[in-house]
Coordinates of C-alpha atoms and ligand atoms in Angstrom, one line a residue:
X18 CA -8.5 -5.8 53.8
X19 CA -10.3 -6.0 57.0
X20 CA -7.1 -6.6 58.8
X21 CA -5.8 -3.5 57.3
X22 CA -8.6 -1.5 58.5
X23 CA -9.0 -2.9 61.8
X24 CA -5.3 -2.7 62.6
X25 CA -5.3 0.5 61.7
X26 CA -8.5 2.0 63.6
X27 CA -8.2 -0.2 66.6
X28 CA -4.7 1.0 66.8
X29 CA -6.1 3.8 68.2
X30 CA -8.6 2.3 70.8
X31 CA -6.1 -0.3 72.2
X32 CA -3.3 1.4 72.9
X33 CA -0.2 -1.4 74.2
X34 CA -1.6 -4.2 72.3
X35 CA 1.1 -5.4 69.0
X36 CA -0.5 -4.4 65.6
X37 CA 0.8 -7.8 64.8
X38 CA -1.0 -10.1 67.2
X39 CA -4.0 -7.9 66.2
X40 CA -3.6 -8.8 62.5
X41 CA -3.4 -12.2 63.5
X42 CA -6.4 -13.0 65.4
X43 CA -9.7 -14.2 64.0
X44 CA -12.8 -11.7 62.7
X45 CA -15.0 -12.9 65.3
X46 CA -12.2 -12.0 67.8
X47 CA -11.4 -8.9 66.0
X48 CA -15.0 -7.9 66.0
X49 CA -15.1 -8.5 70.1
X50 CA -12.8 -5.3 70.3
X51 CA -15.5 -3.0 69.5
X52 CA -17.0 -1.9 72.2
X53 CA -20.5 -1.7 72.2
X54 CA -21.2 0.3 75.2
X55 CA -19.6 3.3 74.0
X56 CA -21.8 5.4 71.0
X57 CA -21.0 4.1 67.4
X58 CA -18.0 5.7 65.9
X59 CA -18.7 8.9 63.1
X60 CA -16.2 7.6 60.7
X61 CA -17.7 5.3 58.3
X62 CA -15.7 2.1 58.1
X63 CA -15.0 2.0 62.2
X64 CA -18.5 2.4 62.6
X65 CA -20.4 -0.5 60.1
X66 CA -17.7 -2.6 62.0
X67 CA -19.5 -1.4 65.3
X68 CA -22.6 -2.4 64.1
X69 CA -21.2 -5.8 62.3
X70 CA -20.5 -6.2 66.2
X71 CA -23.9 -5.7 67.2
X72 CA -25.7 -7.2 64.6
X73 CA -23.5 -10.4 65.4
X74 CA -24.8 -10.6 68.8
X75 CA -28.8 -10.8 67.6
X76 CA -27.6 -13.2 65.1
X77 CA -25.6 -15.0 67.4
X78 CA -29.4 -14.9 70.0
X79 CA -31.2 -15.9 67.0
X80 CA -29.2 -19.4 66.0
X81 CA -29.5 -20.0 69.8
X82 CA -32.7 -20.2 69.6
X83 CA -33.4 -21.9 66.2
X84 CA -30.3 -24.6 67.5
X85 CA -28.9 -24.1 64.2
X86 CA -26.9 -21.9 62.3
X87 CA -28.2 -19.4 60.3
X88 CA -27.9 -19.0 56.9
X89 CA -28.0 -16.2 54.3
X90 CA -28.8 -16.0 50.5
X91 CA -28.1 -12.9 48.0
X92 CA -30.2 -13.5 45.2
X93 CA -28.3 -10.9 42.0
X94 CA -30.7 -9.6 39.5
X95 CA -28.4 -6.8 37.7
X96 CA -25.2 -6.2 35.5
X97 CA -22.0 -6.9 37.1
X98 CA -21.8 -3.9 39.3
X99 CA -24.6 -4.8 41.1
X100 CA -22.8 -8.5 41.3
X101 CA -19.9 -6.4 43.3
X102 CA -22.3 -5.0 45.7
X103 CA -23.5 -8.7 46.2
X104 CA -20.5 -9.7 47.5
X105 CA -19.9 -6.5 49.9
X106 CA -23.4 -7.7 51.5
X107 CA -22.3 -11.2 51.4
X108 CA -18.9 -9.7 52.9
X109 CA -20.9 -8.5 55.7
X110 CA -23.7 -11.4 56.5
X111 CA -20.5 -13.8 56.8
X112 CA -19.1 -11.4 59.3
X113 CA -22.1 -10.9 61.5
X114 CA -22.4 -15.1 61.7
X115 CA -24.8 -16.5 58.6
X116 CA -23.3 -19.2 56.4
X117 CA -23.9 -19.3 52.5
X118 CA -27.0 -21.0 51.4
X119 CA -27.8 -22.3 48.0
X120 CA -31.3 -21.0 47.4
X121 CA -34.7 -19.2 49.3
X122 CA -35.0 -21.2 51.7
X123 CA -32.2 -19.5 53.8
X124 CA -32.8 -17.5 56.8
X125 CA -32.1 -14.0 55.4
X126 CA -32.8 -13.7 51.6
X127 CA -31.4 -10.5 50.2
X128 CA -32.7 -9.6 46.5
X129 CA -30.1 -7.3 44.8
X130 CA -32.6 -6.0 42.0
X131 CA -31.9 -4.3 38.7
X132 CA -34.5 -1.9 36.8
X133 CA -32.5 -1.0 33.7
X134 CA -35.4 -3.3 31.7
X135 CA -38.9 -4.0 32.5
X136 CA -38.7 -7.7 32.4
X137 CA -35.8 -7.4 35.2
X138 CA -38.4 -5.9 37.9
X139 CA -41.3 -8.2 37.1
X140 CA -39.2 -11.3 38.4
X141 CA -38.5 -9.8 41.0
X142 CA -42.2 -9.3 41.8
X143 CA -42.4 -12.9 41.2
X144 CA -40.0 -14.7 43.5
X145 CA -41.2 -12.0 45.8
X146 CA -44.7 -13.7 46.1
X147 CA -43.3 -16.7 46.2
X148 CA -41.4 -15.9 49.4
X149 CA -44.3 -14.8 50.9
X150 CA -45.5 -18.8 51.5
X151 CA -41.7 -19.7 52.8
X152 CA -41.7 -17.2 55.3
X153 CA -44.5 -18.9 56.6
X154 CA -42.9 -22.0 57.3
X155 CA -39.7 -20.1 59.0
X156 CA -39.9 -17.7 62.2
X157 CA -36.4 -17.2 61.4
X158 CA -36.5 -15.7 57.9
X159 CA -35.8 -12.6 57.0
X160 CA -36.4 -11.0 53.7
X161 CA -34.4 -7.8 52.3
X162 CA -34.6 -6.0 49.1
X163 CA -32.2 -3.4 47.8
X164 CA -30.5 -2.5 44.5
X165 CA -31.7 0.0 41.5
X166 CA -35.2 -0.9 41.9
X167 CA -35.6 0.3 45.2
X168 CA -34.4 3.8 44.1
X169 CA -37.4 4.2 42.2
X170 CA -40.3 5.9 44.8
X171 CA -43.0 4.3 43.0
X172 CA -41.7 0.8 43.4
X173 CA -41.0 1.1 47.2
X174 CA -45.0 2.4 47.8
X175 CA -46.0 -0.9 45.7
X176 CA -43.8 -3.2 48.2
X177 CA -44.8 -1.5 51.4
X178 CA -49.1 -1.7 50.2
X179 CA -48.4 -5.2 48.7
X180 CA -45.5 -7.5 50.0
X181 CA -46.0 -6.4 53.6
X182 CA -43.4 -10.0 54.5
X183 CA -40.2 -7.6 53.4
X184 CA -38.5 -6.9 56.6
X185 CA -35.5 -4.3 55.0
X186 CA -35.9 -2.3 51.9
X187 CA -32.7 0.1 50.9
X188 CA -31.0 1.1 47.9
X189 CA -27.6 1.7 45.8
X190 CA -26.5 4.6 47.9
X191 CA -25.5 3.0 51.3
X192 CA -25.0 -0.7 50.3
X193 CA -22.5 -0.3 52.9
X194 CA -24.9 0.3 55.9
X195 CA -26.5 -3.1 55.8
X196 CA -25.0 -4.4 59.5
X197 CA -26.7 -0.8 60.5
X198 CA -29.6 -1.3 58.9
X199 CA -30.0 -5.0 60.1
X200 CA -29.3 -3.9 64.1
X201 CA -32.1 -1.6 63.3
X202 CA -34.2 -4.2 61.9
X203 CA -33.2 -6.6 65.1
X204 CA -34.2 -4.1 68.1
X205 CA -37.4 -2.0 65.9
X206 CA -39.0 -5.7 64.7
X207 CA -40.8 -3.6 62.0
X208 CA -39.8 -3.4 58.6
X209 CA -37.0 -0.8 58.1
X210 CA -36.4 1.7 54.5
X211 CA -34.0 3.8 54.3
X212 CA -33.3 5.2 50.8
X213 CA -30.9 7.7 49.8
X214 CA -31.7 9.9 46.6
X215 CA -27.5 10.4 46.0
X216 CA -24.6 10.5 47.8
X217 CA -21.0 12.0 47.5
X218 CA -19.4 9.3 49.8
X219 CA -17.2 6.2 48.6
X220 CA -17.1 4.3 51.8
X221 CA -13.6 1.5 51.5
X222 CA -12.0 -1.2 53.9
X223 CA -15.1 -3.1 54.2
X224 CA -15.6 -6.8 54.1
X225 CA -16.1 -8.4 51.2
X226 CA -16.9 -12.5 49.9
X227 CA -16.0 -13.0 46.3
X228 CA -17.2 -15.6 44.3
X229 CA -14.2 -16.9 42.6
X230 CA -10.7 -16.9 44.1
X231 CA -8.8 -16.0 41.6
X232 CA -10.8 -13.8 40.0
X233 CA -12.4 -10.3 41.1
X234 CA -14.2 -7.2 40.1
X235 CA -14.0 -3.7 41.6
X236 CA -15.1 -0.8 41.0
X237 CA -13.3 2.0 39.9
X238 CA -15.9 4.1 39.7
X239 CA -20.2 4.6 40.5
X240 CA -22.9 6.5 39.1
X241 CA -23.4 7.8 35.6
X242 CA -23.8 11.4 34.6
X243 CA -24.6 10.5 30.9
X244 CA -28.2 10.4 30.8
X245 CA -28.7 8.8 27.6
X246 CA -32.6 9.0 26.9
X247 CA -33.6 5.8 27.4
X248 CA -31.8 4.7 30.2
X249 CA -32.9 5.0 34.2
X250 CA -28.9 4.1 35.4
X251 CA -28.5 8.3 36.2
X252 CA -31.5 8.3 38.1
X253 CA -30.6 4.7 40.2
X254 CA -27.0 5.1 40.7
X255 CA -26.7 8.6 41.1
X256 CA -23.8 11.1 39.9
X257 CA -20.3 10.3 38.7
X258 CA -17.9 9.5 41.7
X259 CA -14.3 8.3 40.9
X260 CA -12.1 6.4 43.5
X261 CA -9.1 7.6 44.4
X262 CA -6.4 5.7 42.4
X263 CA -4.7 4.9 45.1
X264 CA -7.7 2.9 46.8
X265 CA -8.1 0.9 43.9
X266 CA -4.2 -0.2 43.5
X267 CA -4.3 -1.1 47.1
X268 CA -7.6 -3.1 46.4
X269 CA -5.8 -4.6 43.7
X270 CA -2.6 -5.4 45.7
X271 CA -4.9 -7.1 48.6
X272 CA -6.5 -8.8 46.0
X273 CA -3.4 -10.4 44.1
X274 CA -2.4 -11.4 47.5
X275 CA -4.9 -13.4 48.7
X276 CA -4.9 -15.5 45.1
X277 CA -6.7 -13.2 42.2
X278 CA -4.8 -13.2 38.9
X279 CA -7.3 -11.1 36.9
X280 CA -9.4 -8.0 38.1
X281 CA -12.3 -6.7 36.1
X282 CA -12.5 -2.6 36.3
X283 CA -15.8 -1.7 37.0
X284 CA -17.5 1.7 36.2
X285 CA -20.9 2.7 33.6
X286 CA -18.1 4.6 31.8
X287 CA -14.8 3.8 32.2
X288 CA -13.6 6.3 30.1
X289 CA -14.6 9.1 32.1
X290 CA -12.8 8.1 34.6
X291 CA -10.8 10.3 37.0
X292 CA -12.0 13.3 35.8
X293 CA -13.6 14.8 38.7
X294 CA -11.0 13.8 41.0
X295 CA -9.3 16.6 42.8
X296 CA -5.7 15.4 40.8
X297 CA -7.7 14.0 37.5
X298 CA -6.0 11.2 35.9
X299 CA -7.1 9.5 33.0
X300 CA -8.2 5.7 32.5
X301 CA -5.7 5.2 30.6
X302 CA -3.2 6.1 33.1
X303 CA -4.8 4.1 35.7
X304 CA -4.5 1.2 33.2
X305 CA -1.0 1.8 33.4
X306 CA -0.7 1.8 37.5
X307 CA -2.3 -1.7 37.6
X308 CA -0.4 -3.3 34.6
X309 CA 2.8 -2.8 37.4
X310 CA 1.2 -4.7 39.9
X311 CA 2.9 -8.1 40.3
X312 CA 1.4 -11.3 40.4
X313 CA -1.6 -9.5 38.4
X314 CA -1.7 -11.4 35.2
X315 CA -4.8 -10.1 33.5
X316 CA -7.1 -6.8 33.5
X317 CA -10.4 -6.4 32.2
X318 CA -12.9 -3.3 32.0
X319 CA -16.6 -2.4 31.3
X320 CA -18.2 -0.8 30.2
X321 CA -16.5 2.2 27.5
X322 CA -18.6 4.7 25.9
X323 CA -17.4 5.4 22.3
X324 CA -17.8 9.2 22.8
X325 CA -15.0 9.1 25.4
X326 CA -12.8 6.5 23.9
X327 CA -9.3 7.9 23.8
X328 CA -6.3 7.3 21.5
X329 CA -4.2 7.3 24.3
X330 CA -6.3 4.2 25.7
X331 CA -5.7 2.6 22.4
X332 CA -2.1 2.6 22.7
X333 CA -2.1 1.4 26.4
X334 CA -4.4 -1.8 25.3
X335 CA -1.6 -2.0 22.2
X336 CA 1.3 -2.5 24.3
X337 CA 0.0 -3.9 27.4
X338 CA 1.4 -7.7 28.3
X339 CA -2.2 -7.8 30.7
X340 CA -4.7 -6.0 29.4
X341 CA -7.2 -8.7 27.7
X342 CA -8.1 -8.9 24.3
X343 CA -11.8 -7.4 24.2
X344 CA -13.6 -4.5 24.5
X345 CA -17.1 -4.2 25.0
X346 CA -18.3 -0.8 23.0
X347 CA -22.0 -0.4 23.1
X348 CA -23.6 0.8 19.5
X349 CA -27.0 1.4 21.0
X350 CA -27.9 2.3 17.2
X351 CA -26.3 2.2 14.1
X352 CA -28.8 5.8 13.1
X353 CA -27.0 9.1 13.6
X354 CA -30.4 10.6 14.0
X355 CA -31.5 8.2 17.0
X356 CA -28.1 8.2 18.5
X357 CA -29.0 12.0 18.6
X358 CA -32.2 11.3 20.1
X359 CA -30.8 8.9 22.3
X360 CA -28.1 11.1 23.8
X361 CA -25.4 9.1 22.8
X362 CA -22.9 12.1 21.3
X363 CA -21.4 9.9 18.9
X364 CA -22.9 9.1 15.1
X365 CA -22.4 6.4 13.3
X366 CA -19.4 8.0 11.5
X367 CA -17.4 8.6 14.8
X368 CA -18.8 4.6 15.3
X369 CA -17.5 3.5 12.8
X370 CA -13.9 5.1 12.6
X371 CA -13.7 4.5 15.9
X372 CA -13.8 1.0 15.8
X373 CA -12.0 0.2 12.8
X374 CA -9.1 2.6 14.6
X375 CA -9.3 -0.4 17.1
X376 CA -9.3 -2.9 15.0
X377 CA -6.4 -1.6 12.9
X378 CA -4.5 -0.9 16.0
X379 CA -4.9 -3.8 18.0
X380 CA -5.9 -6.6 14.9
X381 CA -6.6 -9.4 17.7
X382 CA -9.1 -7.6 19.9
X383 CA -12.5 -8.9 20.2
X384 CA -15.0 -6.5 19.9
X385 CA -18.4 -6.7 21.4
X386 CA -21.7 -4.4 21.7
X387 CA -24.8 -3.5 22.9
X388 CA -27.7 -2.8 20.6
X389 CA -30.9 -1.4 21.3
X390 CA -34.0 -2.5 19.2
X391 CA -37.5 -0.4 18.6
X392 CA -35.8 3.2 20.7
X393 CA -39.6 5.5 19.9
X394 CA -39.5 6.7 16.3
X395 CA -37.0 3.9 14.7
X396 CA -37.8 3.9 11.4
X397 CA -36.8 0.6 9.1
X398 CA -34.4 3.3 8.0
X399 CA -32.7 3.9 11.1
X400 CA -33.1 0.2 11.5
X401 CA -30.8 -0.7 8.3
X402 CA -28.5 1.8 9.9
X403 CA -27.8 -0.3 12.6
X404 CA -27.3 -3.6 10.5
X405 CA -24.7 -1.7 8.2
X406 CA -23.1 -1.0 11.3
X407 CA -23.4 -4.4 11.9
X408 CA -22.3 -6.0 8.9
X409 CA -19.1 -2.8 8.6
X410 CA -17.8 -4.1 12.2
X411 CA -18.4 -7.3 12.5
X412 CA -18.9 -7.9 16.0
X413 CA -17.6 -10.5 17.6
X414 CA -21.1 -10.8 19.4
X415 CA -23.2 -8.2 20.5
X416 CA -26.2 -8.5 23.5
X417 CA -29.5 -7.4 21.6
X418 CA -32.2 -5.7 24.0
X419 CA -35.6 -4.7 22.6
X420 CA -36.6 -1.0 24.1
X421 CA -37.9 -1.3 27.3
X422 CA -39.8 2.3 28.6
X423 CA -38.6 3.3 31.6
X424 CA -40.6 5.5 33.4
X425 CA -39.2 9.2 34.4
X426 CA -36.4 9.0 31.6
X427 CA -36.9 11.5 28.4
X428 CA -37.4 8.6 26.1
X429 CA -40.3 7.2 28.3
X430 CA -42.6 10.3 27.3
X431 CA -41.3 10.4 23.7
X432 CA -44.2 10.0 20.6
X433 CA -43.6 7.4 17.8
X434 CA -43.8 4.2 20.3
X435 CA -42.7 1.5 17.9
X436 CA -45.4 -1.3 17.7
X437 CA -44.6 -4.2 19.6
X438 CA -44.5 -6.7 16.2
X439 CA -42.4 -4.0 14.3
X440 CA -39.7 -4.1 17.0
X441 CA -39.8 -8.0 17.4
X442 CA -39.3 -8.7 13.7
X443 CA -36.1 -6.0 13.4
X444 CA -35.0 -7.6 16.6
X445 CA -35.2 -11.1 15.0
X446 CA -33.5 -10.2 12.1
X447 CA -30.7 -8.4 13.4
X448 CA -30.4 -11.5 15.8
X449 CA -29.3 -13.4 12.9
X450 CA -27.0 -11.0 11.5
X451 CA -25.5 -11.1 14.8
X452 CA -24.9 -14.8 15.2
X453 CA -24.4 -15.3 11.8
X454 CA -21.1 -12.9 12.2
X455 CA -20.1 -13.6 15.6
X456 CA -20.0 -17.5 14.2
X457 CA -18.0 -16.6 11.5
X458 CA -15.4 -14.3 13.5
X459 CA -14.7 -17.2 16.3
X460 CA -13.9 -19.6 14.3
X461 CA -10.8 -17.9 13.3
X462 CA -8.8 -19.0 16.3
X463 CA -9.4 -23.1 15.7
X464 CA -5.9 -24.3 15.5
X465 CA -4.2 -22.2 17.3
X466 CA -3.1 -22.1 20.9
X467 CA -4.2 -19.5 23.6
X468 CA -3.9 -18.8 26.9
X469 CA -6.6 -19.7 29.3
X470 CA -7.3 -19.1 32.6
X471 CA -9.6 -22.1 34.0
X472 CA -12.4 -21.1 35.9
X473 CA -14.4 -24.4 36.6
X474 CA -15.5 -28.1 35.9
X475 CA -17.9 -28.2 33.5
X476 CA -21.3 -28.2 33.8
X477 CA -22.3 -30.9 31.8
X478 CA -19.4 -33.0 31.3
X479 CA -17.3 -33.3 34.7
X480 CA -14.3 -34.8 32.7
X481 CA -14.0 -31.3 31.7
X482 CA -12.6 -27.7 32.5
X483 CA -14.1 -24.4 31.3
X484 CA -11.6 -21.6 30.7
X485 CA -11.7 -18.3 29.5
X486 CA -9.7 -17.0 26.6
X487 CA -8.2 -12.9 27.0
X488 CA -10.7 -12.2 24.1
X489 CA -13.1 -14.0 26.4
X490 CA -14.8 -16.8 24.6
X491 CA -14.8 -19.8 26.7
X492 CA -12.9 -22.9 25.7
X493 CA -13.5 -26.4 27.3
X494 CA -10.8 -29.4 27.6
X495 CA -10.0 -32.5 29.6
X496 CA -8.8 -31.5 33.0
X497 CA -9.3 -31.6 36.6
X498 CA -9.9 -29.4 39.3
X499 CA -6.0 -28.9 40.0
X500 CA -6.5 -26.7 37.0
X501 CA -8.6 -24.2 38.6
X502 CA -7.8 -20.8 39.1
X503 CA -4.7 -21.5 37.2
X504 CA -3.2 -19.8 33.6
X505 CA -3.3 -22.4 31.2
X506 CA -2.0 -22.5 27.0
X507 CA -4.5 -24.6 25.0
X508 CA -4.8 -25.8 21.9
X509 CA -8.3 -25.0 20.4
X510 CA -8.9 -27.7 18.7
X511 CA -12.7 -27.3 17.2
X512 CA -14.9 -24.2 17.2
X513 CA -18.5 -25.1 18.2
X514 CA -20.0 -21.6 17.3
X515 CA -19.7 -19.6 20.4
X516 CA -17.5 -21.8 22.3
X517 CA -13.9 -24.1 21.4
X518 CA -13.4 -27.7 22.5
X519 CA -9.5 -27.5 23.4
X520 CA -6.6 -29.5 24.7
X521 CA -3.3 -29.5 26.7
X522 CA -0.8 -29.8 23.5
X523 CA 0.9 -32.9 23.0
X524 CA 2.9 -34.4 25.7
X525 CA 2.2 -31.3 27.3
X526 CA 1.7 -31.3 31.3
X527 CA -0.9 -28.7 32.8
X528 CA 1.0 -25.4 34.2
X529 CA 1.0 -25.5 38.1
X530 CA 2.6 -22.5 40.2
Ligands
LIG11 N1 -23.2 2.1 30.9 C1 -23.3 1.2 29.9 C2 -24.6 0.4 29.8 C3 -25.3 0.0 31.1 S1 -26.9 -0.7 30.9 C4 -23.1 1.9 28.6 O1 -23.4 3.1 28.4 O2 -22.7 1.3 27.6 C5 -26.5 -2.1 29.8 C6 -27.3 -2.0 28.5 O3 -28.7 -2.1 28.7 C7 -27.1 -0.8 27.7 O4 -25.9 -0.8 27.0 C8 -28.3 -0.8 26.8 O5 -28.0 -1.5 25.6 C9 -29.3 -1.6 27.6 N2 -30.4 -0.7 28.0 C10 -30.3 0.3 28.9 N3 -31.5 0.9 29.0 C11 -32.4 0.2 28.3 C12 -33.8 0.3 28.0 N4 -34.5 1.3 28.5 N5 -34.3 -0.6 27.1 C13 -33.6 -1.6 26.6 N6 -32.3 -1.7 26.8 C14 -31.7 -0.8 27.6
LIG12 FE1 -27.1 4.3 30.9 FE2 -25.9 5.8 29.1 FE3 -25.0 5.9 31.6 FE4 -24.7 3.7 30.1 S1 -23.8 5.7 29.8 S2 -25.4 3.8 32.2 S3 -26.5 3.6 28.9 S4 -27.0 6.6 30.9
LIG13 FE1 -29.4 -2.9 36.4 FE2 -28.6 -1.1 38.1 FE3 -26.9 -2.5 36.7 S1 -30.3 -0.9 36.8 S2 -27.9 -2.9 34.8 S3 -28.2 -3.3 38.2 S4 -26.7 -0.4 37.4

């Protein structure tokens, strides 16, 4: 991607040189052909790489004097969008000249921080006063801090009185601008904010350092314009911006062709996708677009709100050869009168019908949830609401969250708190429901043999592989790391609640390229 960029722009500025000996050379040589004694272009791309450029020289004056290289650490905190960003910012301190680090005690710690719950933002707090005391020890460290969080005014006063050893502070808007921000930080010395309360810009072609090889994310879309009650996302991540389609086909394309095999669509609601695009198109034409792209073997989305779930999009999962077998629909509630006072603009009848639609349509899909526990004024009415719902779909496993008040949302000012004990004991009991079902439901696969795409050497038992099944429970089997990264069928032999312990079938050898 960064070829295609710089090829492209630098076209321009180096007029006689062959785009093809310019696609060949290094970064670091591609980066010395900005020059940094003219002003830094308008147009976005051309000009972070300007300042990758610049920032790479104080980096580069920094490991001088340290005698070492410098190393960088992105610490994620959020859901997987804000796992995308962290590789765009690791994209970018690999271009100006860090190296990966495996923990704090790297020279520039970045903290990509998430506020959708309480609990998320107090660890953050945490490992932030930690830091203080390692920064100490290191005249090189740096400390940064950006993600949802720092959209939040109140939070950004609290670090600048209280953790005065942050040296950059910005937020979900301009990501992108970290080499900008860093030069700043380089030549001012002081600490440098720079939030942006929304923004209409999608900024592409810049660096990026995924996490696995052959498998990716991307984002189709940012922001949320849903504004369900209880949740801050609107506020953090600002208004509903599709990508172009084509931008994402060419990501995908790029991607395919430097080793992914599956892509995971990224957006707070898929499902609304494309509709504020100057030519809408729907998500489930998109769907179609990438299922042509060859070499791609799976596709994956999150997250789909029920109330925009289309039949169309139904049929495109039916018939699709890529598309994987899951779909994460959150519930929230099971209560038609809290889904009201939630926002969701479902009820639980639309729920319901909805999903077994799915379910009829497309009888191996796994279907998963989110379920919110204690929303103000739950009743134990409400409550059984959300266990018939529950017990009706049988979820293949749902992610439980107890209501966390999020302060400047509607549901934050909202009477009829729930006491703290009530909401723990619903949340206990629906827990068990939940595992109790999702148990049940997984072990209907033992036997029989899946495709799997193998995504690392076990933890715990080196002598084995952990893949991914397309209805994405994870199955583990003898193998080796030849098998990584690579499509694999395997014969689940034991269901182990959550999980399958697999094999290669009989006499079978392991499927290489
Ligand atoms: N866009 C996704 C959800 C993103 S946030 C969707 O609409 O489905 C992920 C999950 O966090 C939500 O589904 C919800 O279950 C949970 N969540 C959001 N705000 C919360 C809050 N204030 N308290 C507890 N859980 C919350
Ligand atoms: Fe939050 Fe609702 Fe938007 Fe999901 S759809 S991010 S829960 S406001
Ligand atoms: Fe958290 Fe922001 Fe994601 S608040 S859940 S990191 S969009």
């Amino acid at each position: 991607m960064l070829m295609t960029v710089l090829t492209k722009e630098l076209r321009k500025e180096s007029t006689g040189r062959c785009l093809i000996m310019i696609a060949m050379l290094e970064n670091k040589e591609l980066m010395a052909l900005v020059d940094l004694t003219k002003e830094p272009p308008r147009e976005e791309t051309q000009r972070q790489y300007y300042f990758m450029a610049k920032a790479a020289k104080y980096v580069e004056r920094e490991r001088k004097e340290a005698g070492r290289p410098l190393t960088y650490f992105v610490q994620n905190f959020g859901c997987q969008m804000n796992a995308r960003d962290a590789e765009k910012l690791a994209g970018v301190l690999e271009k100006i000249g860090y190296i990966p680090a495996e923990d704090e005690t790297a020279d520039f710690v970045i903290y990509n921080t998430c506020t959708v719950r309480e609990n998320a933002n107090l660890k953050v707090y945490g490992r932030l006063g930690y830091l203080n005391g390692v920064k100490r020890k290191n005249p090189h460290m740096r400390i940064a801090l950006c993600g949802c969080m720092m959209q939040e005014p109140q939070v950004v006063e609290k670090i600048k009185k209280s953790y005065r050893h942050v040296d950059l502070i910005f937020g979900t808007h301009n990501v992108f601008k970290l080499a900008e921000l860093m030069t700043t930080m380089f030549e001012s010395g002081r600490t440098v904010i720079d939030i942006w309360q929304d923004t209409d810009k999608i900024v592409e072609d810049l660096p990026m350092e995924r996490k696995f090889k052959f498998k990716s994310g991307t984002n189709i879309m940012f922001g949320c314009n849903n504004f369900c009650s209880y949740c801050i996302v609107p506020y953090v991540r600002g208004r509903e911006r599709s990508r172009n389609p084509k931008d994402i086909i060419h990501e995908i394309q790029q991607l395919v062709a430097d080793g992914v095999i599956e892509i995971m669509l990224l957006g707070q609601n898929v499902n609304s996708y494309g509709k504020t695009l100057e030519e809408p198109i729907s998500f489930a034409q998109l769907l179609r677009e990438i299922e042509k792209i060859e070499g791609l073997e799976r596709i994956r989305f999150m997250t789909s709100h029920p109330k925009d779930l289309s039949g169309e999009l139904i049929e495109v999962m039916k018939h699709s050869k890529k598309i994987c077998r899951h779909l994460h629909l959150p519930l929230q509630s099971g209560s038609s009168r809290v889904l009201k006072e939630m926002n969701r603009r479902y009820d639980k009848e639309k729920y319901l019908n909805l999903a077994k639609k799915i379910r009829e349509e497309i009888p191996d899909i796994s279907l998963t949830t989110d379920i919110i526990i204690g929303f103000p004024g739950e009743t134990e009415e409400d409550f059984l609401d959300t266990m018939d719902v529950v017990k009706q779909v049988e979820f293949d496993n749902a992610f439980t969250f107890i209501y966390s008040k999020r302060t400047g949302t509607p549901a934050a000012v909202m009477e009829n708190q729930v006491p703290e004990e009530v909401t723990k004991d619903r949340f206990e009991r629906l827990l068990k429901e939940v595992q109790a079902i999702a148990r049940k439901r997984a072990q209907v696969y033992e036997g029989s043999v899946q495709q799997v795409l193998v995504e690392e050497i076990n933890q715990q038992d080196k002598s084995l592989v952990t893949g991914r099944m397309s209805n994405n429970m994870l199955v583990h089997f003898p193998g080796d790391v030849s098998l990584l990264g690579t499509l694999q069928t395997v014969k689940l032999k034991e269901c182990k609640g959550f999980y399958y312990m697999g094999e290669l079938p009989d006499g079978k050898e392991a499927e290489h390229e």
